[in-house]
mmCIF file of C-alpha atoms and ligand atoms in Angstrom:
data_model
loop_
_atom_site.group_PDB
_atom_site.id
_atom_site.type_symbol
_atom_site.label_atom_id
_atom_site.label_comp_id
_atom_site.label_asym_id
_atom_site.label_seq_id
_atom_site.Cartn_x
_atom_site.Cartn_y
_atom_site.Cartn_z
ATOM 1 C CA UNK A 1250 -63.516 40.040 57.101
ATOM 2 C CA UNK A 1251 -64.837 40.372 53.550
ATOM 3 C CA UNK A 1252 -68.594 40.368 52.921
ATOM 4 C CA UNK A 1253 -70.133 36.936 52.405
ATOM 5 C CA UNK A 1254 -71.213 35.574 49.036
ATOM 6 C CA UNK A 1255 -73.211 32.393 49.509
ATOM 7 C CA UNK A 1256 -74.731 30.008 47.047
ATOM 8 C CA UNK A 1257 -75.891 26.422 46.874
ATOM 9 C CA UNK A 1258 -76.003 23.933 44.055
ATOM 10 C CA UNK A 1259 -78.560 21.196 44.085
ATOM 11 C CA UNK A 1260 -77.041 17.802 43.318
ATOM 12 C CA UNK A 1261 -79.737 16.684 40.925
ATOM 13 C CA UNK A 1262 -77.746 16.360 37.721
ATOM 14 C CA UNK A 1263 -74.249 16.181 36.345
ATOM 15 C CA UNK A 1264 -72.609 19.571 36.185
ATOM 16 C CA UNK A 1265 -72.846 21.079 32.696
ATOM 17 C CA UNK A 1266 -71.541 24.020 30.755
ATOM 18 C CA UNK A 1267 -74.554 26.122 31.636
ATOM 19 C CA UNK A 1268 -73.842 25.546 35.308
ATOM 20 C CA UNK A 1269 -70.215 26.477 34.742
ATOM 21 C CA UNK A 1270 -70.834 29.691 32.881
ATOM 22 C CA UNK A 1271 -73.833 30.738 34.966
ATOM 23 C CA UNK A 1272 -72.817 29.604 38.413
ATOM 24 C CA UNK A 1273 -69.430 28.025 39.117
ATOM 25 C CA UNK A 1274 -67.299 30.580 37.292
ATOM 26 C CA UNK A 1275 -69.105 33.725 38.547
ATOM 27 C CA UNK A 1276 -69.106 32.349 42.060
ATOM 28 C CA UNK A 1277 -65.354 31.646 41.898
ATOM 29 C CA UNK A 1278 -64.704 35.072 40.425
ATOM 30 C CA UNK A 1279 -66.526 36.682 43.357
ATOM 31 C CA UNK A 1280 -63.936 35.295 45.719
ATOM 32 C CA UNK A 1281 -61.742 38.225 44.948
ATOM 33 C CA UNK A 1282 -63.992 40.571 46.857
ATOM 34 C CA UNK A 1283 -66.073 38.240 48.982
ATOM 35 C CA UNK A 1284 -65.751 35.403 51.412
ATOM 36 C CA UNK A 1285 -67.288 32.564 49.417
ATOM 37 C CA UNK A 1286 -69.569 30.130 51.147
ATOM 38 C CA UNK A 1287 -70.569 27.429 48.661
ATOM 39 C CA UNK A 1288 -72.464 24.313 49.478
ATOM 40 C CA UNK A 1289 -74.041 21.241 48.023
ATOM 41 C CA UNK A 1290 -77.784 21.566 48.639
ATOM 42 C CA UNK A 1291 -78.625 17.883 49.265
ATOM 43 C CA UNK A 1292 -81.593 18.673 51.516
ATOM 44 C CA UNK A 1293 -83.158 20.596 48.675
ATOM 45 C CA UNK A 1294 -82.410 17.772 46.284
ATOM 46 C CA UNK A 1295 -84.348 15.434 48.549
ATOM 47 C CA UNK A 1296 -87.598 17.167 47.616
ATOM 48 C CA UNK A 1297 -87.371 15.489 44.185
ATOM 49 C CA UNK A 1298 -84.622 12.897 44.325
ATOM 50 C CA UNK A 1299 -85.667 9.725 46.121
ATOM 51 C CA UNK A 1300 -82.991 7.379 44.965
ATOM 52 C CA UNK A 1301 -80.362 7.150 47.672
ATOM 53 C CA UNK A 1302 -77.460 5.893 45.595
ATOM 54 C CA UNK A 1303 -78.016 8.499 42.941
ATOM 55 C CA UNK A 1304 -78.243 11.294 45.460
ATOM 56 C CA UNK A 1305 -75.042 10.204 47.091
ATOM 57 C CA UNK A 1306 -73.192 9.961 43.775
ATOM 58 C CA UNK A 1307 -74.357 13.362 42.655
ATOM 59 C CA UNK A 1308 -73.265 14.975 45.924
ATOM 60 C CA UNK A 1309 -69.756 13.681 45.200
ATOM 61 C CA UNK A 1310 -69.945 14.766 41.549
ATOM 62 C CA UNK A 1311 -70.898 18.297 42.489
ATOM 63 C CA UNK A 1312 -68.287 18.464 45.263
ATOM 64 C CA UNK A 1313 -65.555 17.146 42.892
ATOM 65 C CA UNK A 1314 -66.702 19.637 40.245
ATOM 66 C CA UNK A 1315 -66.298 22.647 42.511
ATOM 67 C CA UNK A 1316 -62.826 21.556 43.470
ATOM 68 C CA UNK A 1317 -61.788 20.609 39.937
ATOM 69 C CA UNK A 1318 -63.029 23.928 38.617
ATOM 70 C CA UNK A 1319 -60.773 25.843 40.999
ATOM 71 C CA UNK A 1320 -62.465 26.190 44.349
ATOM 72 C CA UNK A 1321 -59.798 26.341 47.033
ATOM 73 C CA UNK A 1322 -61.253 24.866 50.225
ATOM 74 C CA UNK A 1323 -58.802 26.927 52.297
ATOM 75 C CA UNK A 1324 -60.239 30.097 50.870
ATOM 76 C CA UNK A 1325 -63.920 29.292 50.386
ATOM 77 C CA UNK A 1326 -66.103 27.704 53.041
ATOM 78 C CA UNK A 1327 -67.266 24.671 51.148
ATOM 79 C CA UNK A 1328 -69.669 22.201 52.635
ATOM 80 C CA UNK A 1329 -72.653 19.904 52.400
ATOM 81 C CA UNK A 1330 -75.963 21.331 53.526
ATOM 82 C CA UNK A 1331 -77.004 18.252 55.490
ATOM 83 C CA UNK A 1332 -73.854 18.461 57.581
ATOM 84 C CA UNK A 1333 -75.231 21.547 59.285
ATOM 85 C CA UNK A 1334 -77.662 20.483 62.015
ATOM 86 C CA UNK A 1335 -78.493 24.135 62.718
ATOM 87 C CA UNK A 1336 -80.245 24.377 59.350
ATOM 88 C CA UNK A 1337 -83.407 22.390 60.179
ATOM 89 C CA UNK A 1338 -83.812 24.276 63.453
ATOM 90 C CA UNK A 1339 -83.340 27.620 61.763
ATOM 91 C CA UNK A 1340 -85.691 26.610 58.999
ATOM 92 C CA UNK A 1341 -88.400 26.008 61.569
ATOM 93 C CA UNK A 1342 -87.826 29.370 63.234
ATOM 94 C CA UNK A 1343 -87.918 31.101 59.836
ATOM 95 C CA UNK A 1344 -91.102 29.277 58.828
ATOM 96 C CA UNK A 1345 -92.912 30.965 61.695
ATOM 97 C CA UNK A 1346 -92.222 34.306 59.988
ATOM 98 C CA UNK A 1347 -93.148 33.180 56.505
ATOM 99 C CA UNK A 1348 -96.618 33.913 55.281
ATOM 100 C CA UNK A 1349 -98.167 30.769 53.879
ATOM 101 C CA UNK A 1350 -99.600 32.798 50.992
ATOM 102 C CA UNK A 1351 -96.088 33.621 49.928
ATOM 103 C CA UNK A 1352 -95.312 29.899 49.674
ATOM 104 C CA UNK A 1353 -98.534 29.275 47.802
ATOM 105 C CA UNK A 1354 -97.272 31.694 45.162
ATOM 106 C CA UNK A 1355 -93.704 30.288 44.910
ATOM 107 C CA UNK A 1356 -93.093 29.285 41.286
ATOM 108 C CA UNK A 1357 -92.088 25.653 41.735
ATOM 109 C CA UNK A 1358 -95.019 24.847 43.977
ATOM 110 C CA UNK A 1359 -97.472 26.903 41.976
ATOM 111 C CA UNK A 1360 -96.387 25.306 38.697
ATOM 112 C CA UNK A 1361 -96.915 21.834 40.201
ATOM 113 C CA UNK A 1362 -100.408 22.841 41.394
ATOM 114 C CA UNK A 1363 -101.294 24.400 38.034
ATOM 115 C CA UNK A 1364 -100.215 21.270 36.280
ATOM 116 C CA UNK A 1365 -102.479 19.179 38.484
ATOM 117 C CA UNK A 1366 -105.396 21.530 37.884
ATOM 118 C CA UNK A 1367 -104.839 21.345 34.121
ATOM 119 C CA UNK A 1368 -105.127 17.572 34.377
ATOM 120 C CA UNK A 1369 -108.254 17.785 36.548
ATOM 121 C CA UNK A 1370 -106.440 16.271 39.521
ATOM 122 C CA UNK A 1371 -106.477 17.261 43.129
ATOM 123 C CA UNK A 1372 -104.344 20.429 43.273
ATOM 124 C CA UNK A 1373 -101.794 18.940 45.679
ATOM 125 C CA UNK A 1374 -101.582 15.470 44.146
ATOM 126 C CA UNK A 1375 -98.049 14.105 44.186
ATOM 127 C CA UNK A 1376 -96.657 17.242 45.861
ATOM 128 C CA UNK A 1377 -94.670 16.695 49.037
ATOM 129 C CA UNK A 1378 -94.535 19.288 51.763
ATOM 130 C CA UNK A 1379 -90.754 19.583 51.265
ATOM 131 C CA UNK A 1380 -91.410 21.126 47.898
ATOM 132 C CA UNK A 1381 -93.828 23.554 49.514
ATOM 133 C CA UNK A 1382 -91.238 24.390 52.185
ATOM 134 C CA UNK A 1383 -88.354 24.662 49.765
ATOM 135 C CA UNK A 1384 -88.188 28.484 49.926
ATOM 136 C CA UNK A 1385 -88.072 28.477 53.722
ATOM 137 C CA UNK A 1386 -85.158 26.037 53.719
ATOM 138 C CA UNK A 1387 -83.417 28.218 51.213
ATOM 139 C CA UNK A 1388 -84.038 31.331 53.341
ATOM 140 C CA UNK A 1389 -82.485 29.480 56.304
ATOM 141 C CA UNK A 1390 -79.447 28.612 54.195
ATOM 142 C CA UNK A 1391 -78.963 32.233 53.386
ATOM 143 C CA UNK A 1392 -79.893 33.924 56.658
ATOM 144 C CA UNK A 1393 -78.115 31.524 59.052
ATOM 145 C CA UNK A 1394 -74.672 32.821 58.086
ATOM 146 C CA UNK A 1395 -75.492 36.490 57.642
ATOM 147 C CA UNK A 1396 -74.889 36.309 53.895
ATOM 148 C CA UNK A 1397 -74.422 39.633 52.138
ATOM 149 C CA UNK A 1398 -74.932 38.605 48.559
ATOM 150 C CA UNK A 1399 -76.400 35.510 46.879
ATOM 151 C CA UNK A 1400 -75.260 34.865 43.343
ATOM 152 C CA UNK A 1401 -78.001 32.956 41.559
ATOM 153 C CA UNK A 1402 -79.631 32.585 38.188
ATOM 154 C CA UNK A 1403 -82.760 34.456 37.222
ATOM 155 C CA UNK A 1404 -84.840 31.389 38.049
ATOM 156 C CA UNK A 1405 -83.943 31.876 41.733
ATOM 157 C CA UNK A 1406 -84.923 35.511 41.976
ATOM 158 C CA UNK A 1407 -88.232 34.855 43.649
ATOM 159 C CA UNK A 1408 -86.513 32.753 46.307
ATOM 160 C CA UNK A 1409 -84.269 35.668 47.153
ATOM 161 C CA UNK A 1410 -87.280 37.943 47.425
ATOM 162 C CA UNK A 1411 -88.966 35.486 49.745
ATOM 163 C CA UNK A 1412 -85.811 35.300 51.841
ATOM 164 C CA UNK A 1413 -85.695 39.081 52.152
ATOM 165 C CA UNK A 1414 -89.382 39.087 53.109
ATOM 166 C CA UNK A 1415 -88.755 36.538 55.855
ATOM 167 C CA UNK A 1416 -85.749 38.414 57.227
ATOM 168 C CA UNK A 1417 -87.678 41.658 57.229
ATOM 169 C CA UNK A 1418 -90.672 40.107 58.958
ATOM 170 C CA UNK A 1419 -88.376 38.711 61.630
ATOM 171 C CA UNK A 1420 -86.581 41.993 62.058
ATOM 172 C CA UNK A 1421 -89.844 43.933 62.279
ATOM 173 C CA UNK A 1422 -90.795 41.779 65.222
ATOM 174 C CA UNK A 1423 -87.471 41.627 67.061
ATOM 175 C CA UNK A 1424 -85.260 44.409 65.803
ATOM 176 C CA UNK A 1425 -82.225 44.071 63.614
ATOM 177 C CA UNK A 1426 -81.232 40.465 64.185
ATOM 178 C CA UNK A 1427 -80.930 39.118 60.694
ATOM 179 C CA UNK A 1428 -78.947 40.486 57.763
ATOM 180 C CA UNK A 1429 -81.181 41.159 54.755
ATOM 181 C CA UNK A 1430 -79.233 39.821 51.748
ATOM 182 C CA UNK A 1431 -79.013 41.059 48.194
ATOM 183 C CA UNK A 1432 -79.503 38.802 45.229
ATOM 184 C CA UNK A 1433 -76.736 38.943 42.627
ATOM 185 C CA UNK A 1434 -78.723 37.834 39.629
ATOM 186 C CA UNK A 1435 -76.604 36.364 36.851
ATOM 187 C CA UNK A 1436 -78.636 37.326 33.849
ATOM 188 C CA UNK A 1437 -76.252 35.528 31.520
ATOM 189 C CA UNK A 1438 -77.424 32.144 32.778
ATOM 190 C CA UNK A 1439 -80.416 32.525 30.470
ATOM 191 C CA UNK A 1440 -78.203 33.062 27.533
ATOM 192 C CA UNK A 1441 -76.416 29.740 27.575
ATOM 193 C CA UNK A 1442 -78.428 27.621 25.135
ATOM 194 C CA UNK A 1443 -78.623 23.873 25.344
ATOM 195 C CA UNK A 1444 -78.087 21.614 22.371
ATOM 196 C CA UNK A 1445 -81.715 22.237 21.354
ATOM 197 C CA UNK A 1446 -81.541 26.016 21.653
ATOM 198 C CA UNK A 1447 -83.631 26.256 24.826
ATOM 199 C CA UNK A 1448 -81.907 27.313 28.019
ATOM 200 C CA UNK A 1449 -79.356 24.687 28.973
ATOM 201 C CA UNK A 1450 -80.971 22.721 31.758
ATOM 202 C CA UNK A 1451 -81.012 19.237 33.122
ATOM 203 C CA UNK A 1452 -84.796 19.304 33.018
ATOM 204 C CA UNK A 1453 -84.689 19.712 29.209
ATOM 205 C CA UNK A 1454 -82.073 17.004 28.833
ATOM 206 C CA UNK A 1455 -80.150 19.350 26.519
ATOM 207 C CA UNK A 1456 -76.906 19.800 28.478
ATOM 208 C CA UNK A 1457 -73.280 19.407 27.604
ATOM 209 C CA UNK A 1458 -71.740 17.753 30.667
ATOM 210 C CA UNK A 1459 -68.285 19.059 31.596
ATOM 211 C CA UNK A 1460 -66.821 15.833 32.950
ATOM 212 C CA UNK A 1461 -68.305 13.199 30.684
ATOM 213 C CA UNK A 1462 -65.822 10.863 28.893
ATOM 214 C CA UNK A 1463 -64.473 12.526 25.778
ATOM 215 C CA UNK A 1464 -66.445 10.355 23.385
ATOM 216 C CA UNK A 1465 -69.701 11.103 25.123
ATOM 217 C CA UNK A 1466 -68.995 14.791 25.324
ATOM 218 C CA UNK A 1467 -68.168 14.914 21.603
ATOM 219 C CA UNK A 1468 -71.259 12.996 20.749
ATOM 220 C CA UNK A 1469 -73.449 15.398 22.708
ATOM 221 C CA UNK A 1470 -71.891 18.403 20.940
ATOM 222 C CA UNK A 1471 -72.571 16.780 17.576
ATOM 223 C CA UNK A 1472 -76.233 16.609 18.535
ATOM 224 C CA UNK A 1473 -76.521 20.398 18.669
ATOM 225 C CA UNK A 1474 -79.598 21.270 16.643
ATOM 226 C CA UNK A 1475 -79.056 23.445 13.587
ATOM 227 C CA UNK A 1476 -81.165 24.225 10.559
ATOM 228 C CA UNK A 1477 -80.681 22.454 7.236
ATOM 229 C CA UNK A 1478 -78.664 25.145 5.494
ATOM 230 C CA UNK A 1479 -75.741 23.920 3.381
ATOM 231 C CA UNK A 1480 -72.212 25.098 4.100
ATOM 232 C CA UNK A 1481 -72.248 27.593 1.279
ATOM 233 C CA UNK A 1482 -75.559 29.214 2.343
ATOM 234 C CA UNK A 1483 -75.308 32.483 4.251
ATOM 235 C CA UNK A 1484 -76.505 32.158 7.869
ATOM 236 C CA UNK A 1485 -77.338 34.536 10.680
ATOM 237 C CA UNK A 1486 -74.842 33.914 13.482
ATOM 238 C CA UNK A 1487 -77.026 35.783 15.984
ATOM 239 C CA UNK A 1488 -79.826 33.344 15.466
ATOM 240 C CA UNK A 1489 -77.947 30.089 15.897
ATOM 241 C CA UNK A 1490 -77.256 28.070 19.030
ATOM 242 C CA UNK A 1491 -74.055 26.556 17.694
ATOM 243 C CA UNK A 1492 -72.636 30.047 17.254
ATOM 244 C CA UNK A 1493 -74.026 31.105 20.607
ATOM 245 C CA UNK A 1494 -72.006 28.302 22.220
ATOM 246 C CA UNK A 1495 -68.866 28.977 20.193
ATOM 247 C CA UNK A 1496 -68.999 32.520 21.538
ATOM 248 C CA UNK A 1497 -68.099 31.223 25.005
ATOM 249 C CA UNK A 1498 -65.115 29.112 23.932
ATOM 250 C CA UNK A 1499 -63.533 30.431 20.701
ATOM 251 C CA UNK A 1500 -60.900 33.160 20.865
ATOM 252 C CA UNK A 1501 -62.138 36.618 19.804
ATOM 253 C CA UNK A 1502 -60.123 36.352 16.533
ATOM 254 C CA UNK A 1503 -61.446 32.919 15.640
ATOM 255 C CA UNK A 1504 -64.962 33.965 16.553
ATOM 256 C CA UNK A 1505 -64.735 36.838 14.155
ATOM 257 C CA UNK A 1506 -63.570 34.471 11.394
ATOM 258 C CA UNK A 1507 -66.440 32.128 12.074
ATOM 259 C CA UNK A 1508 -68.870 35.028 12.034
ATOM 260 C CA UNK A 1509 -67.673 35.953 8.595
ATOM 261 C CA UNK A 1510 -68.089 32.411 7.430
ATOM 262 C CA UNK A 1511 -71.676 32.432 8.669
ATOM 263 C CA UNK A 1512 -72.524 35.705 6.951
ATOM 264 C CA UNK A 1513 -70.682 35.169 3.724
ATOM 265 C CA UNK A 1514 -71.269 31.465 3.317
ATOM 266 C CA UNK A 1515 -68.733 28.718 4.134
ATOM 267 C CA UNK A 1516 -69.740 27.722 7.648
ATOM 268 C CA UNK A 1517 -70.195 23.942 7.780
ATOM 269 C CA UNK A 1518 -72.133 22.981 10.916
ATOM 270 C CA UNK A 1519 -70.520 19.576 11.288
ATOM 271 C CA UNK A 1520 -66.977 20.969 11.163
ATOM 272 C CA UNK A 1521 -67.804 23.760 13.542
ATOM 273 C CA UNK A 1522 -69.374 21.301 16.010
ATOM 274 C CA UNK A 1523 -66.138 19.265 15.969
ATOM 275 C CA UNK A 1524 -64.221 22.471 16.598
ATOM 276 C CA UNK A 1525 -66.508 23.443 19.483
ATOM 277 C CA UNK A 1526 -66.095 19.995 21.092
ATOM 278 C CA UNK A 1527 -62.311 20.360 20.888
ATOM 279 C CA UNK A 1528 -62.444 23.850 22.334
ATOM 280 C CA UNK A 1529 -64.530 22.629 25.241
ATOM 281 C CA UNK A 1530 -62.245 19.703 25.907
ATOM 282 C CA UNK A 1531 -59.256 21.979 25.781
ATOM 283 C CA UNK A 1532 -60.850 24.605 28.048
ATOM 284 C CA UNK A 1533 -61.589 21.970 30.711
ATOM 285 C CA UNK A 1534 -58.549 19.782 30.182
ATOM 286 C CA UNK A 1535 -56.965 20.411 33.592
ATOM 287 C CA UNK A 1536 -60.283 20.401 35.373
ATOM 288 C CA UNK A 1537 -61.209 17.086 33.785
ATOM 289 C CA UNK A 1538 -58.001 15.448 34.988
ATOM 290 C CA UNK A 1539 -58.541 16.814 38.491
ATOM 291 C CA UNK A 1540 -62.148 15.703 38.504
ATOM 292 C CA UNK A 1541 -61.188 12.085 37.528
ATOM 293 C CA UNK A 1542 -58.772 11.960 40.411
ATOM 294 C CA UNK A 1543 -61.108 13.534 42.938
ATOM 295 C CA UNK A 1544 -64.050 11.341 42.092
ATOM 296 C CA UNK A 1545 -61.922 8.258 42.880
ATOM 297 C CA UNK A 1546 -61.123 9.727 46.239
ATOM 298 C CA UNK A 1547 -64.346 9.934 48.218
ATOM 299 C CA UNK A 1548 -62.581 9.943 51.594
ATOM 300 C CA UNK A 1549 -60.807 13.148 50.610
ATOM 301 C CA UNK A 1550 -64.090 14.694 49.448
ATOM 302 C CA UNK A 1551 -65.782 13.717 52.723
ATOM 303 C CA UNK A 1552 -62.939 15.227 54.677
ATOM 304 C CA UNK A 1553 -62.992 18.509 52.742
ATOM 305 C CA UNK A 1554 -66.776 18.792 53.117
ATOM 306 C CA UNK A 1555 -66.701 18.040 56.849
ATOM 307 C CA UNK A 1556 -63.982 20.597 57.518
ATOM 308 C CA UNK A 1557 -66.012 23.123 55.580
ATOM 309 C CA UNK A 1558 -69.117 22.259 57.600
ATOM 310 C CA UNK A 1559 -67.263 22.970 60.813
ATOM 311 C CA UNK A 1560 -66.365 26.428 59.600
ATOM 312 C CA UNK A 1561 -69.887 27.060 58.356
ATOM 313 C CA UNK A 1562 -71.371 25.980 61.679
ATOM 314 C CA UNK A 1563 -69.096 28.414 63.523
ATOM 315 C CA UNK A 1564 -70.321 31.179 61.164
ATOM 316 C CA UNK A 1565 -73.945 30.229 61.769
ATOM 317 C CA UNK A 1566 -73.952 29.811 65.533
ATOM 318 C CA UNK A 1567 -74.134 33.492 66.463
ATOM 319 C CA UNK A 1568 -77.108 34.044 64.180
ATOM 320 C CA UNK A 1569 -78.942 31.010 65.509
ATOM 321 C CA UNK A 1570 -78.224 32.075 69.054
ATOM 322 C CA UNK A 1571 -79.367 35.616 68.377
ATOM 323 C CA UNK A 1572 -82.590 34.290 66.802
ATOM 324 C CA UNK A 1573 -83.226 31.933 69.687
ATOM 325 C CA UNK A 1574 -82.664 34.692 72.179
ATOM 326 C CA UNK A 1575 -84.802 37.229 70.295
ATOM 327 C CA UNK A 1576 -87.732 34.866 70.068
ATOM 328 C CA UNK A 1577 -87.551 33.740 73.687
ATOM 329 C CA UNK A 1578 -86.537 30.202 72.854
ATOM 330 C CA UNK A 1579 -83.360 30.758 74.824
HETATM 331 N N1 LIG B 2219 -82.533 26.556 44.978
HETATM 332 C C1 LIG B 2219 -81.232 26.692 44.412
HETATM 333 C C2 LIG B 2219 -81.213 26.124 43.004
HETATM 334 O O1 LIG B 2219 -82.023 25.294 42.670
HETATM 335 C C3 LIG B 2219 -80.187 25.955 45.264
HETATM 336 C C4 LIG B 2219 -80.044 26.564 46.624
HETATM 337 C C5 LIG B 2219 -80.372 25.993 47.789
HETATM 338 C C6 LIG B 2219 -79.513 27.836 46.918
HETATM 339 N N2 LIG B 2219 -80.084 26.842 48.807
HETATM 340 C C7 LIG B 2219 -79.560 27.982 48.331
HETATM 341 C C8 LIG B 2219 -78.993 28.879 46.126
HETATM 342 C C9 LIG B 2219 -79.121 29.136 48.939
HETATM 343 C C10 LIG B 2219 -78.541 30.065 46.746
HETATM 344 C C11 LIG B 2219 -78.639 30.178 48.162
HETATM 345 O O2 LIG B 2219 -80.409 26.505 42.209
#
């Protein structure tokens, strides 16, 4: 069997172009050399998302997105995290090999504490223990199946390091039971700017959603922030988020033409935004049709996810059993 590439996507927002370029596409490309295991991380989402209907909807949106963007459920093992009952058990076992200090220093938790301190609040105000435990749950996700590589964005690097720490601590105690995974950091994630020029991210509300209705998608592209230069003014293409986005969707020849317009004068932002919107719609034309069909067909999505969960559970059982045995629980 091929080595395993595993990654999870948290269903906390509608899939956008940054997700596609930074996560979906690289993960799908990896399938050539790896067995893909891709899942919807709904247990992780629960640390922040406490609206049941929204969580449920977003799980379906993410599942439909994977399938629409080309994931073949006969090739990849594709599932929903909460369909794996071994995960909470494994999380607990892993937590007993996780130094608490490591969790204190995990970015998401530490940022929340720092924010409270800044506001002169109790350091842990409003922070649930799930957020604190987030890295342990993620380590369990990765270690349960003996994952070889974990393709993630730079923002997840620390989580991979924590995972490796946990696996090494376990193995130091009991011998070589767990596979210590490698992160496959997708540096390019950082380079997909949102419509305001910051990294494209749901938390900045600056995304271009892939599957929004055409009108909405176009409107969002028209909102891309540019400076106030007139069309005839020369502009620096390498310091412009509209150009940075065009780079991902225009053909090399067209991109070169646009670059010349920027440098020599003649690039009209409004026109180029319209062109970008059309390029995006064209690029995702098939996927958008597929998505619209899939999202109407929740029974099918449920079925695909459950079949995937069965395969994932079969992959995880030997590791759970080995861990139970090693620790004396079995
Ligand atoms: N924490 C990841 C994110 O926010 C999602 C995730 C959960 C994940 N479990 C994982 C990613 C396991 C890789 C492997 O993006």
